[in-house]
Amino acid sequence: DAMVIQNPRYQVTQFGKPVTLSCSQTLNHNVMYWYQQKSSQAPKLLFHYYDKDFNNEADTPDNFQSRRPNTSFCFLDIRSPGLGDAAMYLCATSPDLGAAYEQYFGPGTRLTVT
Amino acid sequence: KQEVTQIPAALSVPEGENLVLNCSFTDSAIYNLQWFRQDPGKGLTSLLLIQSSQREQTSGRLNASLDKSSGRSTLYIAASQPGDSATYLCAVRPSGGSNYKLTFGKGTLLTVNP
């Protein structure tokens, strides 16, 4: 089945130690998104890639970066994780950019910072 | 700035009961509204998507309604089951500007007791 896959499902990292989260998709969608969802909070869009074009949300901290080496894969890099970065990170894809295109979500990666 | 509010934050009901979850949004200029389900520690599963021109959508025991002018949506769950226990989130897309962006509510945590 075509799907959005996130690895790992659970990640523990130490304060200040760089960490990378992975997302892959078999849907061949043009757009990939990363959301951050803290406990009992609404998911918050960090950035998205439209093909190879990177689009950062204005309030996304510089500590968060992303790479998309090809259509299928997108990575979220946290350069120096703080305790406040502990959250569920959700990857989503859509065929194209715009309200008419539904977003398909992966299972998420829960990040713990010790 | 669009704000989405979901009330109540948590709801506990006995099995078999019909229930309604509420979602309100401050800016009625939306393209569509979507209801998601999120199981503990998991990603988002889309339940229903209502276009701004529609009044309701149904899928099985779920019925979502939309009153765009008053900024409200409801998710009706008939004959609730313990397997319905999850967090339910609503999200809206704007009709203009960056209309790919989903603005989420914080969700309603539903517990259905056997």
Short mmCIF file of C-alpha atoms in Angstrom, two decimals:
data_model
loop_
_atom_site.label_atom_id
_atom_site.label_comp_id
_atom_site.label_asym_id
_atom_site.label_seq_id
_atom_site.Cartn_x
_atom_site.Cartn_y
_atom_site.Cartn_z
CA ASP A 1 0.00 0.00 0.00
CA ALA A 2 1.15 3.51 -0.75
CA MET A 3 1.96 5.26 2.45
CA VAL A 4 3.96 7.71 4.56
CA ILE A 5 6.59 6.09 6.76
CA GLN A 6 8.46 7.66 9.64
CA ASN A 7 11.57 6.30 11.32
CA PRO A 8 12.26 5.83 14.07
CA ARG A 9 8.90 5.78 15.84
CA TYR A 10 10.56 6.68 19.12
CA GLN A 11 13.79 8.62 19.48
CA VAL A 12 15.64 9.56 22.65
CA THR A 13 18.42 12.11 22.43
CA GLN A 14 20.49 14.06 24.89
CA PHE A 15 20.26 17.77 25.44
CA GLY A 16 22.33 19.47 22.75
CA LYS A 17 23.06 16.30 20.75
CA PRO A 18 22.04 16.60 17.08
CA VAL A 19 19.26 14.29 15.96
CA THR A 20 17.72 13.43 12.60
CA LEU A 21 14.21 12.17 11.98
CA SER A 22 13.29 10.47 8.74
CA CYS A 23 10.19 10.44 6.56
CA SER A 24 9.64 8.52 3.36
CA GLN A 25 6.67 8.21 1.05
CA THR A 26 5.56 5.85 -1.68
CA LEU A 27 2.80 8.19 -2.89
CA ASN A 28 5.09 10.11 -5.26
CA HIS A 29 3.69 13.36 -3.88
CA ASN A 30 5.31 16.67 -4.70
CA VAL A 31 4.89 18.24 -1.26
CA MET A 32 6.24 17.03 2.08
CA TYR A 33 5.53 18.75 5.40
CA TRP A 34 6.91 18.57 8.92
CA TYR A 35 4.72 19.35 11.93
CA GLN A 36 5.58 19.57 15.61
CA GLN A 37 2.95 18.52 18.14
CA LYS A 38 3.64 19.03 21.82
CA SER A 39 1.64 17.18 24.43
CA SER A 40 -2.07 18.10 24.32
CA GLN A 41 -1.36 20.83 21.78
CA ALA A 42 -2.35 21.41 18.18
CA PRO A 43 0.09 20.30 15.47
CA LYS A 44 2.19 23.23 14.28
CA LEU A 45 3.64 23.44 10.78
CA LEU A 46 7.44 23.86 10.82
CA PHE A 47 8.18 23.87 7.08
CA HIS A 48 7.41 22.18 3.81
CA TYR A 49 9.13 21.20 0.59
CA TYR A 50 7.43 21.74 -2.74
CA ASP A 51 9.55 19.49 -4.90
CA LYS A 52 13.05 20.81 -4.10
CA ASP A 53 11.89 24.23 -2.91
CA PHE A 54 12.16 24.66 0.85
CA ASN A 55 9.62 26.88 2.63
CA ASN A 56 10.18 27.75 6.26
CA GLU A 57 7.43 29.02 8.53
CA ALA A 58 8.28 32.43 9.95
CA ASP A 59 8.27 31.28 13.57
CA THR A 60 10.21 28.04 13.11
CA PRO A 61 13.39 28.21 15.23
CA ASP A 62 16.74 28.16 13.40
CA ASN A 63 17.56 25.03 15.37
CA PHE A 64 15.30 23.11 12.98
CA GLN A 65 16.50 22.29 9.48
CA SER A 66 15.29 19.97 6.76
CA ARG A 67 16.66 18.12 3.75
CA ARG A 68 14.92 16.47 0.84
CA PRO A 69 17.46 14.54 -1.21
CA ASN A 70 14.84 13.06 -3.53
CA THR A 71 11.08 12.84 -4.02
CA SER A 72 10.67 9.96 -1.60
CA PHE A 73 12.65 11.09 1.43
CA CYS A 74 12.61 14.11 3.71
CA PHE A 75 14.64 14.58 6.90
CA LEU A 76 14.16 16.78 9.93
CA ASP A 77 17.42 17.81 11.61
CA ILE A 78 17.45 19.33 15.08
CA ARG A 79 20.90 20.80 15.55
CA SER A 80 20.93 21.28 19.31
CA PRO A 81 17.81 19.83 20.90
CA GLY A 82 16.53 21.48 24.04
CA LEU A 83 14.09 20.09 26.57
CA GLY A 84 11.40 22.18 24.92
CA ASP A 85 11.83 20.30 21.66
CA ALA A 86 10.41 17.10 23.12
CA ALA A 87 7.32 16.45 21.04
CA MET A 88 5.66 14.26 18.44
CA TYR A 89 6.97 15.09 14.97
CA LEU A 90 4.54 14.41 12.16
CA CYS A 91 5.41 14.14 8.49
CA ALA A 92 2.72 14.64 5.85
CA THR A 93 2.56 14.66 2.08
CA SER A 94 0.20 16.03 -0.55
CA PRO A 95 0.08 15.65 -4.33
CA ASP A 96 0.42 19.40 -4.85
CA LEU A 97 0.23 22.65 -2.91
CA GLY A 98 -3.16 24.15 -2.19
CA ALA A 99 -6.33 23.68 -0.22
CA ALA A 100 -7.76 21.24 -2.76
CA TYR A 101 -5.05 18.70 -1.99
CA GLU A 102 -5.49 16.60 1.11
CA GLN A 103 -2.50 15.95 3.33
CA TYR A 104 -1.62 12.36 4.25
CA PHE A 105 0.07 11.88 7.60
CA GLY A 106 2.64 9.40 8.77
CA PRO A 107 2.55 7.66 12.18
CA GLY A 108 4.85 10.21 13.78
CA THR A 109 8.13 10.09 15.70
CA ARG A 110 8.01 10.79 19.40
CA LEU A 111 11.17 12.61 20.47
CA THR A 112 12.36 12.59 24.06
CA VAL A 113 15.19 14.90 25.15
CA THR A 114 17.05 13.93 28.32
CA LYS B 1 -5.12 35.06 12.49
CA GLN B 2 -7.30 31.96 12.41
CA GLU B 3 -7.94 30.27 15.73
CA VAL B 4 -9.59 26.89 16.15
CA THR B 5 -11.14 25.87 19.46
CA GLN B 6 -12.46 22.48 20.45
CA ILE B 7 -14.78 22.00 23.37
CA PRO B 8 -14.78 19.99 25.53
CA ALA B 9 -11.09 19.17 25.92
CA ALA B 10 -12.04 15.75 27.25
CA LEU B 11 -15.20 13.68 27.23
CA SER B 12 -16.03 10.35 28.84
CA VAL B 13 -19.16 8.43 27.86
CA PRO B 14 -20.57 4.94 28.34
CA GLU B 15 -20.57 2.57 25.41
CA GLY B 16 -23.55 2.91 23.10
CA GLU B 17 -24.14 6.59 23.72
CA ASN B 18 -24.45 9.07 20.86
CA LEU B 19 -22.15 12.05 21.24
CA VAL B 20 -21.22 15.37 19.66
CA LEU B 21 -17.79 16.98 19.50
CA ASN B 22 -17.57 20.69 18.80
CA CYS B 23 -15.16 22.78 16.77
CA SER B 24 -15.26 26.55 16.29
CA PHE B 25 -13.10 28.80 14.18
CA THR B 26 -12.72 32.59 14.19
CA ASP B 27 -12.31 33.33 10.47
CA SER B 28 -15.15 32.06 8.28
CA ALA B 29 -13.09 32.44 5.07
CA ILE B 30 -12.25 28.75 4.88
CA TYR B 31 -11.81 26.42 1.93
CA ASN B 32 -12.60 23.26 3.84
CA LEU B 33 -12.65 21.70 7.28
CA GLN B 34 -11.29 18.30 8.19
CA TRP B 35 -11.76 16.01 11.17
CA PHE B 36 -8.91 13.72 12.22
CA ARG B 37 -8.52 10.93 14.72
CA GLN B 38 -5.31 10.48 16.70
CA ASP B 39 -4.70 7.37 18.78
CA PRO B 40 -2.24 7.72 21.70
CA GLY B 41 1.31 8.14 20.43
CA LYS B 42 0.22 7.82 16.82
CA GLY B 43 -0.19 10.00 13.74
CA LEU B 44 -3.33 11.54 12.31
CA THR B 45 -6.01 9.59 10.46
CA SER B 46 -8.40 11.60 8.33
CA LEU B 47 -12.06 10.92 9.12
CA LEU B 48 -14.09 13.43 7.15
CA LEU B 49 -13.40 16.44 4.98
CA ILE B 50 -16.14 19.01 4.35
CA GLN B 51 -15.82 21.57 1.59
CA SER B 52 -16.94 25.11 2.43
CA SER B 53 -19.95 24.72 0.10
CA GLN B 54 -21.15 21.59 1.91
CA ARG B 55 -23.27 21.36 5.02
CA GLU B 56 -22.36 17.85 6.10
CA GLN B 57 -20.48 14.66 5.36
CA THR B 58 -21.17 11.14 6.57
CA SER B 59 -19.03 8.05 6.93
CA GLY B 60 -20.49 5.07 8.72
CA ARG B 61 -21.35 6.09 12.28
CA LEU B 62 -19.75 9.51 11.84
CA ASN B 63 -21.49 12.64 10.65
CA ALA B 64 -19.75 16.01 10.41
CA SER B 65 -21.63 19.25 9.89
CA LEU B 66 -20.37 22.68 8.93
CA ASP B 67 -21.91 26.09 9.49
CA LYS B 68 -19.33 28.33 7.89
CA SER B 69 -21.07 31.63 8.59
CA SER B 70 -21.17 30.98 12.32
CA GLY B 71 -17.71 29.39 12.39
CA ARG B 72 -18.81 26.04 13.76
CA SER B 73 -18.53 22.36 12.99
CA THR B 74 -19.72 19.32 14.87
CA LEU B 75 -18.71 15.68 14.70
CA TYR B 76 -21.53 13.34 15.64
CA ILE B 77 -20.62 9.78 16.62
CA ALA B 78 -23.52 7.35 16.82
CA ALA B 79 -23.60 4.30 19.06
CA SER B 80 -20.13 4.89 20.47
CA GLN B 81 -17.78 1.95 21.02
CA PRO B 82 -14.65 1.54 23.18
CA GLY B 83 -12.64 1.45 19.94
CA ASP B 84 -13.71 5.04 19.30
CA SER B 85 -11.55 6.16 22.22
CA ALA B 86 -8.98 8.58 20.81
CA THR B 87 -8.29 12.28 20.41
CA TYR B 88 -10.35 13.97 17.71
CA LEU B 89 -8.91 17.07 16.04
CA CYS B 90 -10.48 19.46 13.60
CA ALA B 91 -8.51 21.58 11.18
CA VAL B 92 -9.39 24.30 8.67
CA ARG B 93 -7.76 25.52 5.47
CA PRO B 94 -8.10 29.18 4.49
CA SER B 95 -9.77 30.14 1.23
CA GLY B 96 -7.07 32.63 0.29
CA GLY B 97 -3.38 33.26 0.80
CA SER B 98 -1.38 30.23 1.91
CA ASN B 99 -4.37 27.96 1.57
CA TYR B 100 -2.35 24.77 1.94
CA LYS B 101 -1.92 25.53 5.63
CA LEU B 102 -3.95 23.56 8.12
CA THR B 103 -4.86 25.31 11.36
CA PHE B 104 -5.64 22.71 13.99
CA GLY B 105 -7.53 22.75 17.24
CA LYS B 106 -6.02 21.10 20.31
CA GLY B 107 -8.45 18.22 20.09
CA THR B 108 -11.04 16.51 22.25
CA LEU B 109 -9.89 13.40 24.12
CA LEU B 110 -12.76 10.90 23.95
CA THR B 111 -12.99 7.92 26.26
CA VAL B 112 -15.76 5.38 25.66
CA ASN B 113 -16.21 3.12 28.67
CA PRO B 114 -17.35 -0.49 28.22
#
